[in-house]
Coordinates of N, CA, C and O in Angstrom, one line a residue:
M277 N 12.4 10.0 -11.4 CA 11.1 10.0 -10.8 C 10.4 8.7 -10.9 O 10.4 8.1 -12.0
Q278 N 9.8 8.3 -9.9 CA 9.1 7.0 -9.8 C 7.8 7.0 -10.6 O 7.1 8.0 -10.5
T279 N 7.5 6.0 -11.4 CA 6.2 5.9 -12.1 C 5.4 4.9 -11.3 O 5.9 3.8 -11.0
Y280 N 4.2 5.2 -11.1 CA 3.3 4.3 -10.4 C 2.3 3.7 -11.3 O 1.6 4.4 -12.1
V281 N 2.2 2.4 -11.3 CA 1.2 1.7 -12.2 C -0.2 2.0 -11.7 O -1.1 2.2 -12.5
K282 N -0.4 2.2 -10.4 CA -1.7 2.6 -9.9 C -1.5 3.3 -8.6 O -0.5 3.2 -7.9
V283 N -2.5 4.2 -8.3 CA -2.5 4.9 -7.0 C -3.9 4.6 -6.4 O -4.9 4.8 -7.0
I284 N -3.8 4.1 -5.2 CA -5.1 3.8 -4.5 C -5.3 4.8 -3.3 O -4.4 4.9 -2.4
N285 N -6.4 5.6 -3.4 CA -6.7 6.5 -2.4 C -7.6 5.8 -1.4 O -8.8 5.6 -1.5
V286 N -6.9 5.3 -0.3 CA -7.6 4.3 0.6 C -8.9 4.8 1.2 O -9.9 4.1 1.3
P287 N -9.0 6.1 1.7 CA -10.2 6.6 2.3 C -11.4 6.5 1.4 O -12.6 6.6 1.8
D288 N -11.2 6.3 0.1 CA -12.4 6.3 -0.9 C -13.2 5.0 -0.7 O -14.3 4.8 -1.2
F289 N -12.6 4.0 0.0 CA -13.2 2.6 0.1 C -13.8 2.4 1.5 O -13.3 2.9 2.5
P290 N -14.9 1.6 1.5 CA -15.5 1.3 2.8 C -14.4 0.4 3.6 O -13.6 -0.2 3.0
P291 N -14.5 0.5 4.9 CA -13.5 -0.2 5.7 C -13.2 -1.7 5.3 O -12.1 -2.0 5.2
R292 N -14.2 -2.4 5.1 CA -14.0 -3.8 4.8 C -13.4 -4.1 3.4 O -12.9 -5.2 3.2
E293 N -13.4 -3.1 2.6 CA -12.8 -3.2 1.3 C -11.4 -2.7 1.1 O -10.7 -2.9 0.1
K294 N -10.9 -1.9 2.2 CA -9.6 -1.3 2.1 C -8.5 -2.2 1.8 O -7.8 -2.1 0.8
H295 N -8.2 -3.2 2.7 CA -7.1 -4.1 2.5 C -7.3 -5.0 1.3 O -6.3 -5.2 0.6
P296 N -8.5 -5.6 1.1 CA -8.6 -6.4 -0.1 C -8.3 -5.6 -1.4 O -7.7 -6.2 -2.3
T297 N -8.7 -4.4 -1.5 CA -8.5 -3.6 -2.6 C -7.0 -3.4 -2.8 O -6.5 -3.5 -4.0
I298 N -6.3 -3.1 -1.8 CA -4.8 -2.9 -1.8 C -4.1 -4.2 -2.3 O -3.3 -4.1 -3.1
F299 N -4.5 -5.3 -1.6 CA -3.9 -6.5 -2.0 C -4.2 -7.0 -3.4 O -3.3 -7.5 -4.1
N300 N -5.4 -6.7 -3.9 CA -5.7 -7.0 -5.3 C -4.9 -6.2 -6.2 O -4.4 -6.7 -7.2
G301 N -4.7 -4.9 -5.9 CA -3.9 -4.0 -6.7 C -2.5 -4.5 -6.7 O -1.8 -4.5 -7.8
F302 N -2.0 -4.9 -5.6 CA -0.6 -5.4 -5.5 C -0.4 -6.7 -6.4 O 0.5 -6.8 -7.1
D303 N -1.4 -7.6 -6.2 CA -1.3 -8.8 -7.0 C -1.3 -8.6 -8.5 O -0.8 -9.5 -9.2
E304 N -1.9 -7.6 -8.9 CA -2.0 -7.3 -10.4 C -0.7 -6.7 -10.9 O -0.5 -6.6 -12.1
L305 N 0.2 -6.2 -10.0 CA 1.5 -5.7 -10.5 C 2.4 -6.8 -11.1 O 2.4 -7.9 -10.6
A306 N 3.1 -6.4 -12.1 CA 4.2 -7.3 -12.6 C 5.4 -7.1 -11.7 O 5.5 -6.0 -11.1
S307 N 6.3 -8.0 -11.8 CA 7.5 -7.9 -11.0 C 8.3 -6.6 -11.4 O 8.4 -6.3 -12.6
G308 N 8.7 -5.8 -10.5 CA 9.4 -4.6 -10.7 C 8.5 -3.4 -10.8 O 8.9 -2.2 -10.9
E309 N 7.1 -3.6 -10.9 CA 6.2 -2.5 -10.9 C 5.9 -1.9 -9.5 O 6.1 -2.7 -8.5
T310 N 5.4 -0.7 -9.4 CA 5.2 0.0 -8.2 C 3.8 0.6 -8.1 O 3.4 1.2 -9.1
M311 N 3.2 0.6 -7.0 CA 1.9 1.3 -6.8 C 2.1 2.2 -5.6 O 3.1 2.1 -4.8
M312 N 1.2 3.2 -5.4 CA 1.2 4.1 -4.3 C -0.1 4.0 -3.6 O -1.1 4.0 -4.3
I313 N -0.1 4.0 -2.3 CA -1.3 4.1 -1.5 C -1.3 5.5 -0.8 O -0.2 5.9 -0.4
V314 N -2.4 6.1 -0.7 CA -2.6 7.4 0.0 C -3.6 7.1 1.1 O -4.7 6.6 0.8
N315 N -3.3 7.5 2.3 CA -4.1 7.2 3.4 C -4.2 8.4 4.4 O -3.4 9.3 4.3
D316 N -5.2 8.4 5.2 CA -5.4 9.4 6.2 C -4.8 9.1 7.6 O -5.0 9.8 8.6
H317 N -4.2 7.9 7.7 CA -3.5 7.6 8.9 C -2.3 6.6 8.6 O -2.2 6.2 7.4
D318 N -1.4 6.4 9.5 CA -0.3 5.5 9.2 C -0.7 4.1 8.9 O -1.4 3.5 9.8
P319 N -0.4 3.6 7.7 CA -0.9 2.2 7.4 C 0.0 1.1 7.9 O 0.1 0.1 7.3
R320 N 0.6 1.3 9.0 CA 1.5 0.3 9.6 C 0.9 -1.1 9.7 O 1.5 -2.1 9.4
P321 N -0.4 -1.2 10.2 CA -1.0 -2.5 10.3 C -1.0 -3.2 8.9 O -0.9 -4.4 8.8
L322 N -1.2 -2.4 7.8 CA -1.1 -3.0 6.5 C 0.3 -3.6 6.2 O 0.4 -4.6 5.6
L323 N 1.3 -2.9 6.6 CA 2.7 -3.3 6.4 C 2.8 -4.7 7.1 O 3.4 -5.6 6.5
Y324 N 2.3 -4.8 8.3 CA 2.4 -6.1 9.0 C 1.6 -7.2 8.3 O 2.1 -8.4 8.2
Q325 N 0.5 -6.9 7.7 CA -0.3 -7.8 7.0 C 0.5 -8.2 5.7 O 0.5 -9.4 5.3
F326 N 1.1 -7.3 5.0 CA 2.0 -7.6 3.9 C 3.1 -8.6 4.3 O 3.4 -9.6 3.6
M327 N 3.7 -8.3 5.4 CA 4.8 -9.2 5.9 C 4.3 -10.6 6.1 O 5.1 -11.6 5.9
M328 N 3.1 -10.7 6.6 CA 2.5 -12.1 6.8 C 2.1 -12.8 5.6 O 2.3 -14.0 5.4
E329 N 1.4 -12.0 4.7 CA 0.7 -12.6 3.5 C 1.5 -12.6 2.3 O 1.3 -13.4 1.4
R330 N 2.5 -11.7 2.1 CA 3.3 -11.6 0.9 C 4.8 -11.5 1.3 O 5.5 -10.6 0.8
P331 N 5.3 -12.4 2.2 CA 6.7 -12.3 2.6 C 7.6 -12.3 1.4 O 7.4 -13.1 0.5
E332 N 8.7 -11.5 1.5 CA 9.7 -11.5 0.5 C 9.2 -11.1 -0.9 O 10.0 -11.2 -1.9
Q333 N 8.0 -10.6 -1.1 CA 7.5 -10.2 -2.4 C 7.4 -8.7 -2.6 O 7.0 -8.3 -3.7
F334 N 7.7 -7.9 -1.7 CA 7.4 -6.5 -1.8 C 8.5 -5.6 -1.1 O 9.2 -6.1 -0.3
S335 N 8.6 -4.4 -1.5 CA 9.3 -3.4 -0.8 C 8.4 -2.3 -0.5 O 7.4 -2.0 -1.2
W336 N 8.6 -1.6 0.7 CA 7.7 -0.6 1.3 C 8.5 0.6 1.6 O 9.5 0.5 2.2
E337 N 8.0 1.7 1.1 CA 8.8 3.0 1.3 C 7.8 4.1 1.6 O 6.9 4.4 0.8
Y338 N 7.9 4.7 2.8 CA 7.1 5.9 3.1 C 7.6 7.1 2.3 O 8.8 7.4 2.3
L339 N 6.6 7.7 1.6 CA 6.9 8.9 0.8 C 6.5 10.2 1.6 O 7.1 11.2 1.4
E340 N 5.5 10.0 2.4 CA 5.0 11.1 3.2 C 4.4 10.5 4.5 O 3.7 9.5 4.4
E341 N 4.7 11.1 5.6 CA 4.3 10.5 6.9 C 3.5 11.6 7.8 O 4.0 12.0 8.8
G342 N 2.3 11.9 7.3 CA 1.4 12.7 8.1 C 1.8 14.1 8.2 O 2.7 14.6 7.5
P343 N 1.1 14.9 9.1 CA 0.1 14.4 10.0 C -1.3 14.1 9.4 O -2.1 13.4 10.0
E344 N -1.5 14.6 8.2 CA -2.9 14.4 7.6 C -2.9 13.4 6.5 O -3.9 12.7 6.3
T345 N -1.7 13.3 5.8 CA -1.7 12.3 4.7 C -0.4 11.5 4.8 O 0.7 12.0 5.1
W346 N -0.6 10.2 4.5 CA 0.5 9.2 4.4 C 0.5 8.7 3.0 O -0.6 8.3 2.5
K347 N 1.7 8.7 2.4 CA 1.8 8.1 1.1 C 2.9 7.0 1.2 O 4.0 7.2 1.8
V348 N 2.6 5.8 0.6 CA 3.5 4.7 0.7 C 3.7 4.1 -0.7 O 2.7 3.9 -1.4
S349 N 4.9 3.9 -1.1 CA 5.3 3.3 -2.3 C 5.4 1.8 -2.0 O 6.2 1.4 -1.1
I350 N 4.7 0.9 -2.8 CA 4.8 -0.5 -2.6 C 5.2 -1.1 -3.9 O 4.5 -1.0 -4.9
S351 N 6.4 -1.7 -3.9 CA 6.9 -2.3 -5.2 C 6.9 -3.8 -5.1 O 7.1 -4.4 -4.0
K352 N 6.6 -4.5 -6.2 CA 6.6 -5.9 -6.3 C 8.0 -6.4 -6.7 O 8.5 -5.9 -7.7
K353 N 8.6 -7.3 -6.0 CA 9.9 -7.8 -6.3 C 9.8 -8.8 -7.5 O 8.8 -9.4 -7.8

C-alpha cells in the first residue's frame, strides 16, 4: 500500500492558491516520495502544467476518476 507524505484536498483552497499550493507541496517532496491530491473535477490542466514546469521530475497516476471525486498520486522521481 502506498504511503503519502501529504494529501492536498484541492477544493479547500481559493482558486488562485490551488496550483501554487500543489507545486509547493511537490517541491517539498524528497526523491521517491509521493503525495496525493483530491479534487472535485479532473485535474488534467494541472498535469499539463506539471509537464511544462517539472518535466521528467514526476509520475502521475489516477487513483479515482470521478464523477464526484478525483484522486491523483504524484511521485517525485
